[in-house]
Short mmCIF file of C-alpha atoms in Angstrom, two decimals:
data_model
loop_
_atom_site.label_atom_id
_atom_site.label_comp_id
_atom_site.label_asym_id
_atom_site.label_seq_id
_atom_site.Cartn_x
_atom_site.Cartn_y
_atom_site.Cartn_z
CA MET A 1 -61.18 -37.55 -78.02
CA SER A 2 -64.79 -37.66 -76.81
CA LYS A 3 -66.28 -34.61 -75.14
CA SER A 4 -66.68 -36.46 -71.80
CA ASN A 5 -62.99 -37.40 -71.77
CA ARG A 6 -62.01 -33.86 -72.76
CA LEU A 7 -64.07 -32.42 -69.89
CA PHE A 8 -62.41 -34.83 -67.46
CA ASP A 9 -58.93 -33.96 -68.73
CA LEU A 10 -59.78 -30.26 -68.45
CA LEU A 11 -60.69 -30.74 -64.80
CA GLN A 12 -57.44 -32.62 -64.20
CA VAL A 13 -55.41 -29.73 -65.67
CA LEU A 14 -57.21 -27.23 -63.43
CA ARG A 15 -56.67 -29.43 -60.36
CA ARG A 16 -52.94 -29.70 -61.03
CA ARG A 17 -52.37 -25.95 -61.21
CA ASN A 18 -52.34 -23.76 -58.11
CA GLY A 19 -53.28 -20.48 -59.79
CA PRO A 20 -55.46 -19.31 -62.67
CA VAL A 21 -54.80 -21.15 -65.94
CA PRO A 22 -55.08 -19.10 -69.15
CA GLY A 23 -57.55 -20.41 -71.70
CA THR A 24 -54.78 -20.52 -74.29
CA ASP A 25 -52.84 -22.97 -72.11
CA LEU A 26 -55.92 -25.16 -71.71
CA ALA A 27 -56.56 -25.11 -75.45
CA ARG A 28 -52.95 -26.02 -76.26
CA GLU A 29 -52.92 -28.94 -73.80
CA ALA A 30 -56.29 -30.26 -75.00
CA GLY A 31 -55.46 -29.75 -78.67
CA VAL A 32 -58.66 -27.81 -79.34
CA SER A 33 -59.61 -24.24 -80.16
CA LEU A 34 -59.95 -21.50 -77.57
CA ARG A 35 -63.64 -21.24 -78.45
CA THR A 36 -64.07 -24.94 -77.58
CA ILE A 37 -62.44 -24.33 -74.20
CA TYR A 38 -64.89 -21.51 -73.49
CA ARG A 39 -67.78 -23.87 -74.28
CA ASP A 40 -66.28 -26.66 -72.14
CA ILE A 41 -65.80 -24.31 -69.19
CA ALA A 42 -69.45 -23.26 -69.49
CA THR A 43 -70.52 -26.93 -69.63
CA LEU A 44 -68.57 -27.78 -66.47
CA GLN A 45 -69.97 -24.77 -64.67
CA ALA A 46 -73.48 -25.88 -65.64
CA MET A 47 -72.68 -29.34 -64.18
CA GLY A 48 -71.81 -27.72 -60.84
CA ALA A 49 -68.04 -27.23 -61.08
CA ASP A 50 -67.02 -24.12 -59.12
CA ILE A 51 -64.75 -22.61 -61.77
CA GLU A 52 -63.89 -18.95 -61.41
CA GLY A 53 -62.38 -16.75 -64.09
CA GLU A 54 -63.08 -15.30 -67.46
CA PRO A 55 -61.51 -14.96 -70.93
CA GLY A 56 -58.27 -13.02 -70.76
CA PHE A 57 -57.76 -13.70 -67.04
CA GLY A 58 -57.64 -17.46 -66.63
CA TYR A 59 -59.61 -20.12 -64.82
CA ILE A 60 -59.26 -21.74 -61.40
CA LEU A 61 -61.20 -24.71 -60.01
CA LYS A 62 -62.24 -24.55 -56.38
CA PRO A 63 -62.07 -27.91 -54.54
CA GLY A 64 -65.07 -30.12 -53.93
CA PHE A 65 -66.37 -30.99 -57.41
CA LEU A 66 -66.27 -34.56 -58.71
CA LEU A 67 -67.36 -35.96 -62.04
CA PRO A 68 -68.99 -39.40 -61.94
CA PRO A 69 -66.12 -41.77 -60.94
CA LEU A 70 -66.09 -43.73 -64.20
CA MET A 71 -63.34 -41.89 -65.99
CA PHE A 72 -60.27 -44.00 -65.15
CA THR A 73 -58.22 -45.29 -68.08
CA GLN A 74 -56.50 -48.67 -67.93
CA GLU A 75 -53.13 -46.95 -67.50
CA GLU A 76 -54.48 -44.88 -64.59
CA LEU A 77 -55.87 -48.00 -62.88
CA HIS A 78 -52.52 -49.77 -63.34
CA ALA A 79 -50.77 -46.76 -61.80
CA LEU A 80 -53.17 -46.77 -58.83
CA THR A 81 -52.83 -50.49 -58.15
CA LEU A 82 -49.03 -50.39 -58.52
CA GLY A 83 -48.84 -47.43 -56.16
CA ALA A 84 -51.09 -49.13 -53.61
CA GLN A 85 -49.00 -52.31 -53.76
CA TRP A 86 -45.81 -50.30 -53.24
CA VAL A 87 -47.28 -48.49 -50.23
CA SER A 88 -48.54 -51.78 -48.77
CA ARG A 89 -45.13 -53.44 -48.99
CA GLN A 90 -42.68 -50.60 -48.50
CA THR A 91 -44.11 -48.42 -45.72
CA ASP A 92 -45.97 -49.39 -42.53
CA ASP A 93 -49.18 -51.09 -41.43
CA GLY A 94 -51.15 -47.85 -41.12
CA LEU A 95 -50.42 -46.71 -44.67
CA ALA A 96 -50.84 -50.27 -45.99
CA LEU A 97 -54.38 -50.43 -44.61
CA ALA A 98 -55.13 -46.95 -46.01
CA ALA A 99 -53.92 -48.05 -49.47
CA GLN A 100 -56.09 -51.18 -49.38
CA ASN A 101 -59.12 -49.15 -48.28
CA ALA A 102 -58.55 -46.64 -51.09
CA ILE A 103 -58.42 -49.41 -53.71
CA GLY A 104 -61.59 -50.90 -52.22
CA LYS A 105 -63.40 -47.58 -52.52
CA ILE A 106 -62.26 -47.18 -56.12
CA GLY A 107 -63.39 -50.71 -56.95
CA SER A 108 -66.84 -50.11 -55.49
CA VAL A 109 -67.59 -47.36 -58.02
CA LEU A 110 -65.90 -48.76 -61.12
CA PRO A 111 -68.01 -50.26 -63.89
CA SER A 112 -67.90 -54.06 -63.83
CA GLU A 113 -65.71 -54.34 -66.92
CA LEU A 114 -62.91 -52.34 -65.28
CA ARG A 115 -62.87 -53.96 -61.83
CA PRO A 116 -60.64 -56.91 -62.87
CA LEU A 117 -57.84 -54.41 -63.60
CA LEU A 118 -57.53 -53.79 -59.85
CA THR A 119 -56.70 -57.45 -59.17
CA ASP A 120 -55.06 -58.78 -62.34
CA ASN A 121 -51.60 -59.10 -60.70
CA ALA A 122 -49.85 -57.36 -63.56
CA PHE A 123 -47.13 -55.97 -61.26
CA HIS A 124 -44.99 -57.14 -58.38
CA VAL A 125 -43.37 -54.99 -55.69
CA GLY A 126 -40.91 -56.59 -53.30
CA ARG A 127 -41.31 -56.19 -49.57
CA ALA A 128 -39.03 -53.83 -47.67
CA ARG A 129 -36.55 -55.34 -45.26
CA PRO A 130 -37.53 -54.95 -41.58
CA GLN A 131 -36.54 -51.62 -40.06
CA SER A 132 -35.39 -50.88 -36.53
CA ALA A 133 -38.09 -51.83 -34.00
CA ALA A 134 -37.45 -48.51 -32.21
CA VAL A 135 -38.99 -46.53 -35.06
CA ASP A 136 -42.71 -46.23 -35.67
CA LEU A 137 -43.30 -44.62 -39.08
CA GLY A 138 -46.84 -43.83 -37.97
CA LEU A 139 -45.38 -41.74 -35.13
CA LEU A 140 -43.12 -39.95 -37.59
CA ARG A 141 -46.09 -39.18 -39.83
CA GLN A 142 -48.07 -37.89 -36.86
CA ALA A 143 -45.20 -35.60 -35.87
CA MET A 144 -45.02 -34.19 -39.41
CA ARG A 145 -48.79 -33.83 -39.71
CA GLU A 146 -49.14 -32.01 -36.38
CA GLN A 147 -45.73 -30.28 -36.57
CA PHE A 148 -44.50 -31.78 -33.29
CA LYS A 149 -40.85 -31.93 -32.38
CA LEU A 150 -39.14 -35.30 -31.95
CA TYR A 151 -36.47 -36.53 -29.56
CA VAL A 152 -34.09 -38.82 -31.43
CA ALA A 153 -31.28 -41.01 -30.14
CA TYR A 154 -29.21 -41.51 -33.29
CA ARG A 155 -26.13 -43.58 -34.06
CA ASP A 156 -23.99 -42.12 -36.82
CA PRO A 157 -21.95 -44.18 -39.37
CA THR A 158 -18.95 -44.25 -37.01
CA GLY A 159 -21.05 -45.81 -34.24
CA ALA A 160 -21.18 -42.71 -32.05
CA GLN A 161 -24.56 -41.95 -30.50
CA THR A 162 -25.96 -38.45 -30.39
CA GLN A 163 -29.19 -37.10 -28.96
CA ARG A 164 -31.13 -34.62 -31.05
CA ILE A 165 -34.32 -32.61 -31.09
CA ILE A 166 -35.54 -32.44 -34.68
CA TRP A 167 -38.43 -30.86 -36.55
CA PRO A 168 -39.50 -33.61 -38.97
CA ILE A 169 -40.54 -32.35 -42.39
CA MET A 170 -40.30 -35.28 -44.80
CA LEU A 171 -40.07 -39.08 -45.01
CA GLY A 172 -37.94 -40.55 -47.78
CA PHE A 173 -38.04 -44.05 -49.27
CA ILE A 174 -34.92 -44.74 -51.30
CA GLU A 175 -34.41 -48.36 -52.37
CA ALA A 176 -34.43 -50.37 -49.11
CA ASN A 177 -33.61 -47.42 -46.86
CA ARG A 178 -35.91 -45.05 -45.01
CA PHE A 179 -34.93 -41.48 -44.17
CA VAL A 180 -36.42 -38.63 -42.19
CA ALA A 181 -35.41 -35.08 -43.06
CA GLY A 182 -35.81 -32.23 -40.62
CA TRP A 183 -34.36 -29.23 -38.86
CA CYS A 184 -31.85 -30.28 -36.20
CA GLU A 185 -31.77 -28.01 -33.14
CA LEU A 186 -28.28 -29.27 -32.22
CA ARG A 187 -26.74 -28.45 -35.62
CA LYS A 188 -29.04 -25.48 -36.29
CA ASP A 189 -29.44 -26.70 -39.86
CA PHE A 190 -31.31 -29.25 -41.92
CA ARG A 191 -30.19 -32.84 -41.54
CA THR A 192 -31.22 -36.22 -42.96
CA PHE A 193 -31.35 -39.27 -40.67
CA ARG A 194 -31.45 -42.92 -41.67
CA VAL A 195 -34.35 -44.58 -39.90
CA ASP A 196 -32.44 -47.81 -39.22
CA ARG A 197 -29.86 -45.79 -37.22
CA ILE A 198 -32.47 -44.26 -34.93
CA GLU A 199 -32.32 -46.20 -31.64
CA ARG A 200 -34.97 -44.25 -29.80
CA LEU A 201 -37.74 -41.95 -30.90
CA GLU A 202 -40.11 -39.94 -28.73
CA LEU A 203 -42.81 -37.46 -29.61
CA ILE A 204 -42.52 -34.07 -27.92
CA GLU A 205 -45.92 -32.38 -27.76
CA GLU A 206 -44.44 -29.04 -28.66
CA ARG A 207 -45.09 -27.61 -32.09
CA TYR A 208 -42.19 -26.26 -34.07
CA PRO A 209 -42.56 -22.78 -35.62
CA GLY A 210 -43.46 -21.98 -39.20
CA ARG A 211 -45.14 -24.28 -41.69
CA ARG A 212 -43.83 -27.74 -42.53
CA ARG A 213 -44.35 -27.09 -46.24
CA ASP A 214 -42.20 -23.97 -46.15
CA LEU A 215 -39.44 -25.78 -44.28
CA ALA A 216 -39.56 -28.63 -46.80
CA LYS A 217 -39.16 -26.12 -49.66
CA ARG A 218 -36.15 -24.55 -47.92
CA TRP A 219 -34.61 -27.98 -47.41
CA ARG A 220 -35.12 -28.95 -51.05
CA THR A 221 -33.59 -25.65 -52.18
CA GLN A 222 -30.57 -26.24 -49.95
CA VAL A 223 -30.12 -29.78 -51.26
CA ASP A 224 -30.37 -28.58 -54.89
CA GLU A 225 -27.82 -25.83 -54.28
CA GLU A 226 -25.39 -28.27 -52.65
CA ARG A 227 -25.73 -30.65 -55.60
CA ALA A 228 -25.15 -27.82 -58.06
CA ARG A 229 -22.00 -26.72 -56.21
CA SER A 230 -20.76 -30.30 -56.10
CA ALA A 231 -21.36 -30.78 -59.83
CA ALA A 232 -19.65 -27.49 -60.62
CA SER A 233 -16.57 -28.43 -58.62
CA VAL A 234 -16.29 -31.74 -60.47
CA GLU A 235 -16.58 -30.03 -63.88
CA MET A 236 -13.98 -27.33 -63.18
CA PRO A 237 -10.80 -27.94 -65.19
CA LYS A 238 -7.73 -28.63 -63.16
CA LYS A 239 -4.90 -26.09 -63.30
CA SER A 240 -1.76 -27.26 -64.96
#
């Protein structure tokens, strides 16, 4: 591996981790000696990367530093174009435009020999079936971003309609279905709602308490625990 690629990979490792990364971990992932990592850290710092830490403590990269944007591999460009195509065809107009703009920005800084990879049509993503006209995914994203409550008129699988106030925390895209997860004030618990069963949706300009990220973590923990209990009950031997 060339030094330039190793420096780029080192930055990627530091970006992925939330806390200080020990030099031994960096050396193991890069497949080089600890002494080489020390030299690479010094090189990046000399290039302007705001890396804090020291041997024996670990290193952390503060946001804001970019290497020259020429370091994409072919696999990375394929991943980016496939992801942008999926977003364009499976979400909503706002995110589709954002995905196209992002690919355009990437293309403007790629070397000429790599630009064809953004448009070589190596992948195909089918388009999502139309969702209920009552639901604007952009409105759902705004509510999550600004932590606003939502009024929802929802029809359950039996056909009964209920009215809820929810705190939206996550959008899910599973096959052709769209889901919104959130805290339901009526049930006083987390619930998941299928978007195509939402008949009316209104933004309430009242922020829900806490942080959306923390609520999402609690929801994921609850879902994992329920799955574990369900799996355990299936595996339990029946009494004779």
